[in-house]
PDB file of C-alpha atoms in Angstrom:
ATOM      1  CA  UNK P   1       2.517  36.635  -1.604  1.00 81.00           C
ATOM      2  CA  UNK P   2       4.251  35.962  -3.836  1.00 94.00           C
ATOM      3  CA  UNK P   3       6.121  32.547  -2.120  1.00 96.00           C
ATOM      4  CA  UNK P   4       9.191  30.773  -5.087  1.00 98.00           C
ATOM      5  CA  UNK P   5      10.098  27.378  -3.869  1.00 98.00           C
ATOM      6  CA  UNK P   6      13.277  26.442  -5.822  1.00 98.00           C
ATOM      7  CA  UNK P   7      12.751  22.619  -5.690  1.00 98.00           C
ATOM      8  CA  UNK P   8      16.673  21.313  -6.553  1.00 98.00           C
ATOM      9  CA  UNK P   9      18.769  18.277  -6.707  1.00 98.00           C
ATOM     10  CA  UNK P  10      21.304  17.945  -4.034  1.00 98.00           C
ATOM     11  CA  UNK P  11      23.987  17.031  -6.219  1.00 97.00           C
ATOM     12  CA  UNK P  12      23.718  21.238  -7.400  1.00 98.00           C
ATOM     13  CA  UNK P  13      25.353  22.002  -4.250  1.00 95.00           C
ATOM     14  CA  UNK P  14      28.534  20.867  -5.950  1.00 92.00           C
ATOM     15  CA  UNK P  15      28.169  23.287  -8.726  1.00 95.00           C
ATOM     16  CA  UNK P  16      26.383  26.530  -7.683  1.00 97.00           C
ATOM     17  CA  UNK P  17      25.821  28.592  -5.006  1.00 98.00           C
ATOM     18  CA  UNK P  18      22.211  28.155  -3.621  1.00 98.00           C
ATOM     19  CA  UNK P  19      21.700  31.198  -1.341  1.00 98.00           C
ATOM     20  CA  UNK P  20      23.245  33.163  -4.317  1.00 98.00           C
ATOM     21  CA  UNK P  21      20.277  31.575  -6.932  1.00 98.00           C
ATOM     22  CA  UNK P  22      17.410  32.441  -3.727  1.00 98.00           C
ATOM     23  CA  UNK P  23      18.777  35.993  -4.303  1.00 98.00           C
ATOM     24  CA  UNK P  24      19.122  36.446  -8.100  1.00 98.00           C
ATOM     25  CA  UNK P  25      15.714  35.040  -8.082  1.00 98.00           C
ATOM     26  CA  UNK P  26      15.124  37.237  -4.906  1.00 98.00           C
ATOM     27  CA  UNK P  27      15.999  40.933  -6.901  1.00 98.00           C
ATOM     28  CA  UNK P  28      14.442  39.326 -10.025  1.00 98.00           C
ATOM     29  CA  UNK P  29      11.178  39.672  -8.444  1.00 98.00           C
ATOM     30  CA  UNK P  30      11.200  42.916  -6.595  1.00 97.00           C
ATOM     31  CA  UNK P  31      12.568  44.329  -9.960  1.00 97.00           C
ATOM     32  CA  UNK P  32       9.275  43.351 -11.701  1.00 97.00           C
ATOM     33  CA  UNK P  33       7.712  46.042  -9.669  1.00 95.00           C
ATOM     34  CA  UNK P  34       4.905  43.686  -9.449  1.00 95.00           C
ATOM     35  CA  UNK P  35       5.186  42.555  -5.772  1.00 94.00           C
ATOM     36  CA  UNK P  36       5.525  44.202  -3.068  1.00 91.00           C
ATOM     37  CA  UNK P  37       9.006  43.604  -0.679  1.00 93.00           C
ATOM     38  CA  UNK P  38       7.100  42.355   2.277  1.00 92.00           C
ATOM     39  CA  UNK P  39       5.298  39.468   0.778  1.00 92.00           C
ATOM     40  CA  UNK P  40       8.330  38.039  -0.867  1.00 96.00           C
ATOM     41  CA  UNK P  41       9.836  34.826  -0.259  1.00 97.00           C
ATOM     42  CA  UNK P  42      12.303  32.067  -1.584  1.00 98.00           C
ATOM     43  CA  UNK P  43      12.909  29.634  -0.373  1.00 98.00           C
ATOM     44  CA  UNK P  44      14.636  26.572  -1.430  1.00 98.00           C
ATOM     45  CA  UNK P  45      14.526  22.482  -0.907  1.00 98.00           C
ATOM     46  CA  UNK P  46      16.956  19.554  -1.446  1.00 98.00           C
ATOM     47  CA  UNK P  47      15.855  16.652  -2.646  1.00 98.00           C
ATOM     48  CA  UNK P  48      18.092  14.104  -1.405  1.00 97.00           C
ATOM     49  CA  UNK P  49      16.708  11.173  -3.487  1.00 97.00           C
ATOM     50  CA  UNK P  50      15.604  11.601  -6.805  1.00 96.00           C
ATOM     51  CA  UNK P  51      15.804   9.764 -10.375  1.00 97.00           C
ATOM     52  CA  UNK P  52      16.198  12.283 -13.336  1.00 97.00           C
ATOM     53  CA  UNK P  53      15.977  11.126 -16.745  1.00 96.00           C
ATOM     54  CA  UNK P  54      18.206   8.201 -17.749  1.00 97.00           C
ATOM     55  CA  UNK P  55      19.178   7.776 -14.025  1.00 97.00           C
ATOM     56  CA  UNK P  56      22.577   9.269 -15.041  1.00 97.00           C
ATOM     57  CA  UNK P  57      23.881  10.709 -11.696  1.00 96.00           C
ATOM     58  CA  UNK P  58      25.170  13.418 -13.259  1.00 96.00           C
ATOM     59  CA  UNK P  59      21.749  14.785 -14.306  1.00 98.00           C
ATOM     60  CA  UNK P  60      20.619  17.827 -12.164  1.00 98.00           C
ATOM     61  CA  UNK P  61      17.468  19.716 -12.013  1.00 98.00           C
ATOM     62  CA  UNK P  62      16.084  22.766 -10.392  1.00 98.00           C
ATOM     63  CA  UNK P  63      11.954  23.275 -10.826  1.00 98.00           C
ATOM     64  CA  UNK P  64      10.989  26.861  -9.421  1.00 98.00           C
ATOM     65  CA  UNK P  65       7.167  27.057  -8.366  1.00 98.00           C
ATOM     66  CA  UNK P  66       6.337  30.548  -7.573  1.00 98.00           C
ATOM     67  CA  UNK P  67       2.722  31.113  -5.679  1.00 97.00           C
ATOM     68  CA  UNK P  68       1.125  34.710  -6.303  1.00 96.00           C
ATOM     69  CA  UNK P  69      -2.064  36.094  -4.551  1.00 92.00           C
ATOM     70  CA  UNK P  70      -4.750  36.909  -6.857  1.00 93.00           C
ATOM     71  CA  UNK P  71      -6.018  39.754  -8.659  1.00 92.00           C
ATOM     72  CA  UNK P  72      -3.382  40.369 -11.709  1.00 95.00           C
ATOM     73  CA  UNK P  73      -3.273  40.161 -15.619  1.00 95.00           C
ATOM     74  CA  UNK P  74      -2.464  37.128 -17.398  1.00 96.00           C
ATOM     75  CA  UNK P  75      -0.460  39.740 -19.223  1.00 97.00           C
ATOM     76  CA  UNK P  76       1.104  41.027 -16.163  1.00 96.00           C
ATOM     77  CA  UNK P  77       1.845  37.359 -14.641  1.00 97.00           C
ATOM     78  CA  UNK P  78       3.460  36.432 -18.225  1.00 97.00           C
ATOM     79  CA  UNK P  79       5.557  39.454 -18.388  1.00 97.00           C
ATOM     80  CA  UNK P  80       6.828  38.928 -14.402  1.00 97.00           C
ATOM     81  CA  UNK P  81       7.422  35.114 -15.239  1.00 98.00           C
ATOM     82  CA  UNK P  82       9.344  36.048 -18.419  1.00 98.00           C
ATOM     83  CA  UNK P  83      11.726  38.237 -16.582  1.00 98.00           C
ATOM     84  CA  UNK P  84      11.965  35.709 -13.357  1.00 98.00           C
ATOM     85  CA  UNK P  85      12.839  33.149 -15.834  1.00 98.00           C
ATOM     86  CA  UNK P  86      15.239  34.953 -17.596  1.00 98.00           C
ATOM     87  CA  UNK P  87      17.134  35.832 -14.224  1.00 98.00           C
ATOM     88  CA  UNK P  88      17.476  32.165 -13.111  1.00 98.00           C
ATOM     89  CA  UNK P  89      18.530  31.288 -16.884  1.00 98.00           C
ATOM     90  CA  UNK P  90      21.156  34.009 -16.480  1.00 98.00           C
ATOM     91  CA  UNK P  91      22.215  32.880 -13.196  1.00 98.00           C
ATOM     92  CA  UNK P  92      22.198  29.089 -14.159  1.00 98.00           C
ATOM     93  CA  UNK P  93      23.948  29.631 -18.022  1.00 97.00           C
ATOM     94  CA  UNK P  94      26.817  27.516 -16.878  1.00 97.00           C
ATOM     95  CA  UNK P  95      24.760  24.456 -16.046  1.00 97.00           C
ATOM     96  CA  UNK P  96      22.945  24.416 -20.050  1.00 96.00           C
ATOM     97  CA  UNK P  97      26.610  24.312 -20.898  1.00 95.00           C
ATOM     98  CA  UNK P  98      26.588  20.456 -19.901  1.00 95.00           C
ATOM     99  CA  UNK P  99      24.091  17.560 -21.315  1.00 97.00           C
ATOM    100  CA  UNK P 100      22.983  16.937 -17.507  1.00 97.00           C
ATOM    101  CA  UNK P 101      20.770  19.949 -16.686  1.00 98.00           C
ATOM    102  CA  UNK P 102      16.980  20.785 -16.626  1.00 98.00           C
ATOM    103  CA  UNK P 103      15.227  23.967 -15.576  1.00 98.00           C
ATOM    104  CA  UNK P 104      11.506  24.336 -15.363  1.00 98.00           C
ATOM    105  CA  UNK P 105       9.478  27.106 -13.790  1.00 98.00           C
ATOM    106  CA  UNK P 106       5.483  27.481 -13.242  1.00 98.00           C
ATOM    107  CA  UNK P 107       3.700  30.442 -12.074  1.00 97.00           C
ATOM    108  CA  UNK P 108       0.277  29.380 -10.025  1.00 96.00           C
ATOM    109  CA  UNK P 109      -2.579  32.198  -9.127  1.00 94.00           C
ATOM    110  CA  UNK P 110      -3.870  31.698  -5.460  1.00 92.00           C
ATOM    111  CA  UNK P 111      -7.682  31.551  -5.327  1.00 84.00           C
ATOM    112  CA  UNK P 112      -8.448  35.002  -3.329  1.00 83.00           C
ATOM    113  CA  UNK P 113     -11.214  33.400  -1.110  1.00 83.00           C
ATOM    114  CA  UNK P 114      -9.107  30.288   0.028  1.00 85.00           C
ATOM    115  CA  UNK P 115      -5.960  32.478   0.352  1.00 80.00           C
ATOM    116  CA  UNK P 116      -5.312  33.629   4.257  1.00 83.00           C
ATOM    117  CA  UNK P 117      -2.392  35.543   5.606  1.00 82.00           C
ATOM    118  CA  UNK P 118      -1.422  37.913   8.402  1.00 83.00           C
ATOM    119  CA  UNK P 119       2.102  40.020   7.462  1.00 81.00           C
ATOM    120  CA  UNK P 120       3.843  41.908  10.225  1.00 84.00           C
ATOM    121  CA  UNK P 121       6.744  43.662   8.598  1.00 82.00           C
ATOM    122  CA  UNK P 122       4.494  45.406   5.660  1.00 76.00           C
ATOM    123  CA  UNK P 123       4.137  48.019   8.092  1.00 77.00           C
ATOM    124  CA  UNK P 124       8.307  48.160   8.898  1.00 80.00           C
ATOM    125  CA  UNK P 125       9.545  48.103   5.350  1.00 82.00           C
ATOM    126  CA  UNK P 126       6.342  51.145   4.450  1.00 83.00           C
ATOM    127  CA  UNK P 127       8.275  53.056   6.530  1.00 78.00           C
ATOM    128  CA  UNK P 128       4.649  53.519   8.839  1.00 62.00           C
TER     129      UNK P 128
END
């Protein structure tokens, strides 16, 4: 952990590069210094069909839901979803430029005892 799902509208394709935002979002994290490489991941989804707002099919969104294991501050989740946030605002300024575009992000703490995983590259990228 931690697991972002960047949950867009297809119609973003047009405008911005999506493996680029997995990425920004990507380095946004590891710079934190709050997770650890390994359990890192991004991953994004189209949605195909949606209806945003006034229906307008020029209105976009992109809803980031990021998943971390248990066991940190409140302080220490804020400050990490402060600076995530600010990297996909960064990477998506061109988008608040227009009336069409929403961005929302929530940060969700795994419950330790109904949490299982199994991670084979910790090991590779510790250098053991």
């Amino acid at each position: 952990m931690p697991h972002m799902t960047v949950d867009y509208s297809a119609n973003l394709e047009e405008q911005i590069d999506i493996r680029a935002l997995c990425q920004a979002l990507h380095r946004a994290m590891v710079e934190t210094g709050m997770f650890e490489i390994g359990g890192i991941r991004v991953r994004a989804l189209r949605a195909d069909h949606c209806v945003i707002a006034d229906d307008d099919p020029q209105n976009a969104y992109v809803h980031l839901s990021l998943r971390v294991g248990a066991g940190r501050s409140v302080e220490d989740r804020k400050a990490a979803g402060e600076y995530i946030y600010k990297a996909a605002v960064a990477y998506l300024a061109d988008l608040f430029a227009t009336p069409h575009f929403a961005l929302s992000f929530v940060m969700d703490e795994l419950d330790a005892d109904l949490n299982w995983k199994k991670n084979s590259m910790h090991a590779r990228l510790r250098g053991a």
